[in-house]
Amino acid sequence: MDKFITMLEAAEFAATLCGSWSFATSNDRYDVKGLLVLAETSDSENPIDEDSFYVVSPAGAIGLCEDGEDIDWLFLTGSSEDEDLPATYQVDPQINFCPRCGSGVVSGARFCGACGAKLN
């Protein structure tokens, strides 16, 4: 999941993944333009504190993480119903060294560049 400091940044990214959203606690629906206007207004009138951030799911749902852990999903996509939206934000662990040979590996690599071992 990608994370963003402002709702506008989150909405701009979500707009590349989806074209319409519904507000999580009502039947209000938003197209791209409506969501961007709402996000810009929200950022200017109610900025989040420095410990909070927005997340965007792979399908384009937008959530607010106020405590760095729990996610309150704000805007859902039509495919969010099929998407397993997490209740908490977790960072994927990064492998920095090959468990077989100990060589440094590039973040996100699937195999060790030195010995070819598969990285989990």
PDB file of C-alpha atoms in Angstrom:
ATOM      1  CA  MET A   1       0.000   0.000   0.000  1.00  0.00           C
ATOM      2  CA  ASP A   2       1.208   3.467  -0.853  1.00  0.00           C
ATOM      3  CA  LYS A   3       1.159   6.215   1.777  1.00  0.00           C
ATOM      4  CA  PHE A   4       0.687   9.969   1.366  1.00  0.00           C
ATOM      5  CA  ILE A   5       0.944  13.090   3.528  1.00  0.00           C
ATOM      6  CA  THR A   6      -2.095  14.882   2.053  1.00  0.00           C
ATOM      7  CA  MET A   7      -5.491  13.660   0.959  1.00  0.00           C
ATOM      8  CA  LEU A   8      -4.995  15.406  -2.381  1.00  0.00           C
ATOM      9  CA  GLU A   9      -1.837  13.379  -3.080  1.00  0.00           C
ATOM     10  CA  ALA A  10      -3.705  10.198  -2.116  1.00  0.00           C
ATOM     11  CA  ALA A  11      -6.688  11.139  -4.301  1.00  0.00           C
ATOM     12  CA  GLU A  12      -4.465  11.961  -7.294  1.00  0.00           C
ATOM     13  CA  PHE A  13      -2.793   8.567  -7.007  1.00  0.00           C
ATOM     14  CA  ALA A  14      -6.108   6.746  -6.428  1.00  0.00           C
ATOM     15  CA  ALA A  15      -7.450   8.415  -9.589  1.00  0.00           C
ATOM     16  CA  THR A  16      -4.848   6.498 -11.596  1.00  0.00           C
ATOM     17  CA  LEU A  17      -6.319   3.240 -10.237  1.00  0.00           C
ATOM     18  CA  CYS A  18     -10.065   3.893 -10.264  1.00  0.00           C
ATOM     19  CA  GLY A  19     -12.680   6.324 -11.568  1.00  0.00           C
ATOM     20  CA  SER A  20     -15.336   6.420  -8.846  1.00  0.00           C
ATOM     21  CA  TRP A  21     -15.624   6.090  -5.077  1.00  0.00           C
ATOM     22  CA  SER A  22     -18.255   5.999  -2.394  1.00  0.00           C
ATOM     23  CA  PHE A  23     -17.845   7.479   1.057  1.00  0.00           C
ATOM     24  CA  ALA A  24     -17.411   4.620   3.520  1.00  0.00           C
ATOM     25  CA  THR A  25     -20.145   5.716   5.946  1.00  0.00           C
ATOM     26  CA  SER A  26     -22.779   6.969   3.502  1.00  0.00           C
ATOM     27  CA  ASN A  27     -24.074   6.498  -0.026  1.00  0.00           C
ATOM     28  CA  ASP A  28     -22.305   9.642  -1.296  1.00  0.00           C
ATOM     29  CA  ARG A  29     -20.523   8.893  -4.582  1.00  0.00           C
ATOM     30  CA  TYR A  30     -17.585  10.748  -6.130  1.00  0.00           C
ATOM     31  CA  ASP A  31     -16.035  10.808  -9.571  1.00  0.00           C
ATOM     32  CA  VAL A  32     -12.392  11.831 -10.067  1.00  0.00           C
ATOM     33  CA  LYS A  33     -13.138  15.568 -10.243  1.00  0.00           C
ATOM     34  CA  GLY A  34     -15.408  15.487  -7.187  1.00  0.00           C
ATOM     35  CA  LEU A  35     -12.900  13.507  -5.139  1.00  0.00           C
ATOM     36  CA  LEU A  36     -10.045  15.867  -6.034  1.00  0.00           C
ATOM     37  CA  VAL A  37     -12.103  18.939  -5.063  1.00  0.00           C
ATOM     38  CA  LEU A  38     -13.134  17.305  -1.776  1.00  0.00           C
ATOM     39  CA  ALA A  39      -9.521  16.285  -1.032  1.00  0.00           C
ATOM     40  CA  GLU A  40      -8.168  19.773  -1.716  1.00  0.00           C
ATOM     41  CA  THR A  41     -10.849  21.331   0.505  1.00  0.00           C
ATOM     42  CA  SER A  42     -10.212  18.820   3.280  1.00  0.00           C
ATOM     43  CA  ASP A  43      -6.456  19.461   3.217  1.00  0.00           C
ATOM     44  CA  SER A  44      -6.929  23.225   3.475  1.00  0.00           C
ATOM     45  CA  GLU A  45      -9.663  23.165   6.138  1.00  0.00           C
ATOM     46  CA  ASN A  46      -8.648  20.118   8.206  1.00  0.00           C
ATOM     47  CA  PRO A  47      -4.977  19.228   7.703  1.00  0.00           C
ATOM     48  CA  ILE A  48      -3.886  16.022   9.421  1.00  0.00           C
ATOM     49  CA  ASP A  49      -1.233  16.061  12.145  1.00  0.00           C
ATOM     50  CA  GLU A  50       2.397  15.140  11.488  1.00  0.00           C
ATOM     51  CA  ASP A  51       2.009  11.568  12.775  1.00  0.00           C
ATOM     52  CA  SER A  52      -0.883  10.773  10.421  1.00  0.00           C
ATOM     53  CA  PHE A  53      -0.949   9.777   6.764  1.00  0.00           C
ATOM     54  CA  TYR A  54      -3.283   8.532   4.051  1.00  0.00           C
ATOM     55  CA  VAL A  55      -3.003   5.128   2.375  1.00  0.00           C
ATOM     56  CA  VAL A  56      -4.251   3.965  -1.000  1.00  0.00           C
ATOM     57  CA  SER A  57      -5.066   0.313  -1.607  1.00  0.00           C
ATOM     58  CA  PRO A  58      -4.106  -1.461  -4.852  1.00  0.00           C
ATOM     59  CA  ALA A  59      -7.687  -0.985  -6.109  1.00  0.00           C
ATOM     60  CA  GLY A  60      -7.773   2.746  -5.221  1.00  0.00           C
ATOM     61  CA  ALA A  61      -9.573   2.828  -1.847  1.00  0.00           C
ATOM     62  CA  ILE A  62      -8.353   5.665   0.398  1.00  0.00           C
ATOM     63  CA  GLY A  63      -7.845   5.338   4.133  1.00  0.00           C
ATOM     64  CA  LEU A  64      -6.558   7.536   6.965  1.00  0.00           C
ATOM     65  CA  CYS A  65      -3.989   6.207   9.404  1.00  0.00           C
ATOM     66  CA  GLU A  66      -3.973   8.597  12.365  1.00  0.00           C
ATOM     67  CA  ASP A  67      -1.832   6.625  14.778  1.00  0.00           C
ATOM     68  CA  GLY A  68       0.581   5.040  12.309  1.00  0.00           C
ATOM     69  CA  GLU A  69      -1.197   1.717  12.700  1.00  0.00           C
ATOM     70  CA  ASP A  70      -5.032   1.609  12.515  1.00  0.00           C
ATOM     71  CA  ILE A  71      -6.629   2.467   9.159  1.00  0.00           C
ATOM     72  CA  ASP A  72     -10.011   4.183   8.894  1.00  0.00           C
ATOM     73  CA  TRP A  73     -11.186   3.563   5.327  1.00  0.00           C
ATOM     74  CA  LEU A  74     -12.753   6.765   3.988  1.00  0.00           C
ATOM     75  CA  PHE A  75     -13.406   6.207   0.281  1.00  0.00           C
ATOM     76  CA  LEU A  76     -14.172   2.816  -1.213  1.00  0.00           C
ATOM     77  CA  THR A  77     -14.115   1.747  -4.843  1.00  0.00           C
ATOM     78  CA  GLY A  78     -16.567  -0.571  -6.547  1.00  0.00           C
ATOM     79  CA  SER A  79     -13.930  -3.298  -6.356  1.00  0.00           C
ATOM     80  CA  SER A  80     -13.179  -2.593  -2.672  1.00  0.00           C
ATOM     81  CA  GLU A  81     -15.911  -5.080  -1.828  1.00  0.00           C
ATOM     82  CA  ASP A  82     -13.737  -7.802  -3.366  1.00  0.00           C
ATOM     83  CA  GLU A  83     -10.550  -6.349  -1.915  1.00  0.00           C
ATOM     84  CA  ASP A  84      -9.435  -7.450   1.551  1.00  0.00           C
ATOM     85  CA  LEU A  85      -8.824  -4.020   3.074  1.00  0.00           C
ATOM     86  CA  PRO A  86      -6.517  -4.290   6.093  1.00  0.00           C
ATOM     87  CA  ALA A  87      -7.464  -2.746   9.438  1.00  0.00           C
ATOM     88  CA  THR A  88      -3.843  -1.824  10.234  1.00  0.00           C
ATOM     89  CA  TYR A  89      -0.882  -0.455   8.293  1.00  0.00           C
ATOM     90  CA  GLN A  90       2.116  -2.759   8.128  1.00  0.00           C
ATOM     91  CA  VAL A  91       5.408  -2.144   6.393  1.00  0.00           C
ATOM     92  CA  ASP A  92       6.710  -5.088   4.414  1.00  0.00           C
ATOM     93  CA  PRO A  93       9.994  -6.305   5.898  1.00  0.00           C
ATOM     94  CA  GLN A  94      12.977  -5.607   3.649  1.00  0.00           C
ATOM     95  CA  ILE A  95      15.729  -8.160   3.176  1.00  0.00           C
ATOM     96  CA  ASN A  96      19.108  -6.410   3.191  1.00  0.00           C
ATOM     97  CA  PHE A  97      21.418  -9.432   3.137  1.00  0.00           C
ATOM     98  CA  CYS A  98      21.307 -12.852   1.503  1.00  0.00           C
ATOM     99  CA  PRO A  99      20.591 -15.537   4.119  1.00  0.00           C
ATOM    100  CA  ARG A 100      22.814 -18.012   2.244  1.00  0.00           C
ATOM    101  CA  CYS A 101      25.987 -16.041   1.451  1.00  0.00           C
ATOM    102  CA  GLY A 102      25.555 -12.816   3.447  1.00  0.00           C
ATOM    103  CA  SER A 103      26.009 -10.508   0.450  1.00  0.00           C
ATOM    104  CA  GLY A 104      24.063  -7.271   0.361  1.00  0.00           C
ATOM    105  CA  VAL A 105      20.966  -7.394  -1.823  1.00  0.00           C
ATOM    106  CA  VAL A 106      18.963  -4.698  -3.561  1.00  0.00           C
ATOM    107  CA  SER A 107      15.689  -3.847  -1.806  1.00  0.00           C
ATOM    108  CA  GLY A 108      12.857  -5.783  -3.451  1.00  0.00           C
ATOM    109  CA  ALA A 109      15.159  -8.290  -5.173  1.00  0.00           C
ATOM    110  CA  ARG A 110      13.811 -11.813  -5.521  1.00  0.00           C
ATOM    111  CA  PHE A 111      17.215 -13.480  -5.926  1.00  0.00           C
ATOM    112  CA  CYS A 112      20.703 -12.809  -4.578  1.00  0.00           C
ATOM    113  CA  GLY A 113      22.942 -11.186  -7.182  1.00  0.00           C
ATOM    114  CA  ALA A 114      26.032 -12.948  -5.764  1.00  0.00           C
ATOM    115  CA  CYS A 115      24.955 -16.568  -5.287  1.00  0.00           C
ATOM    116  CA  GLY A 116      21.518 -16.729  -6.930  1.00  0.00           C
ATOM    117  CA  ALA A 117      19.675 -17.866  -3.799  1.00  0.00           C
ATOM    118  CA  LYS A 118      15.949 -17.143  -3.748  1.00  0.00           C
ATOM    119  CA  LEU A 119      15.046 -14.372  -1.272  1.00  0.00           C
ATOM    120  CA  ASN A 120      11.732 -14.628   0.589  1.00  0.00           C
TER     121      ASN A 120
END
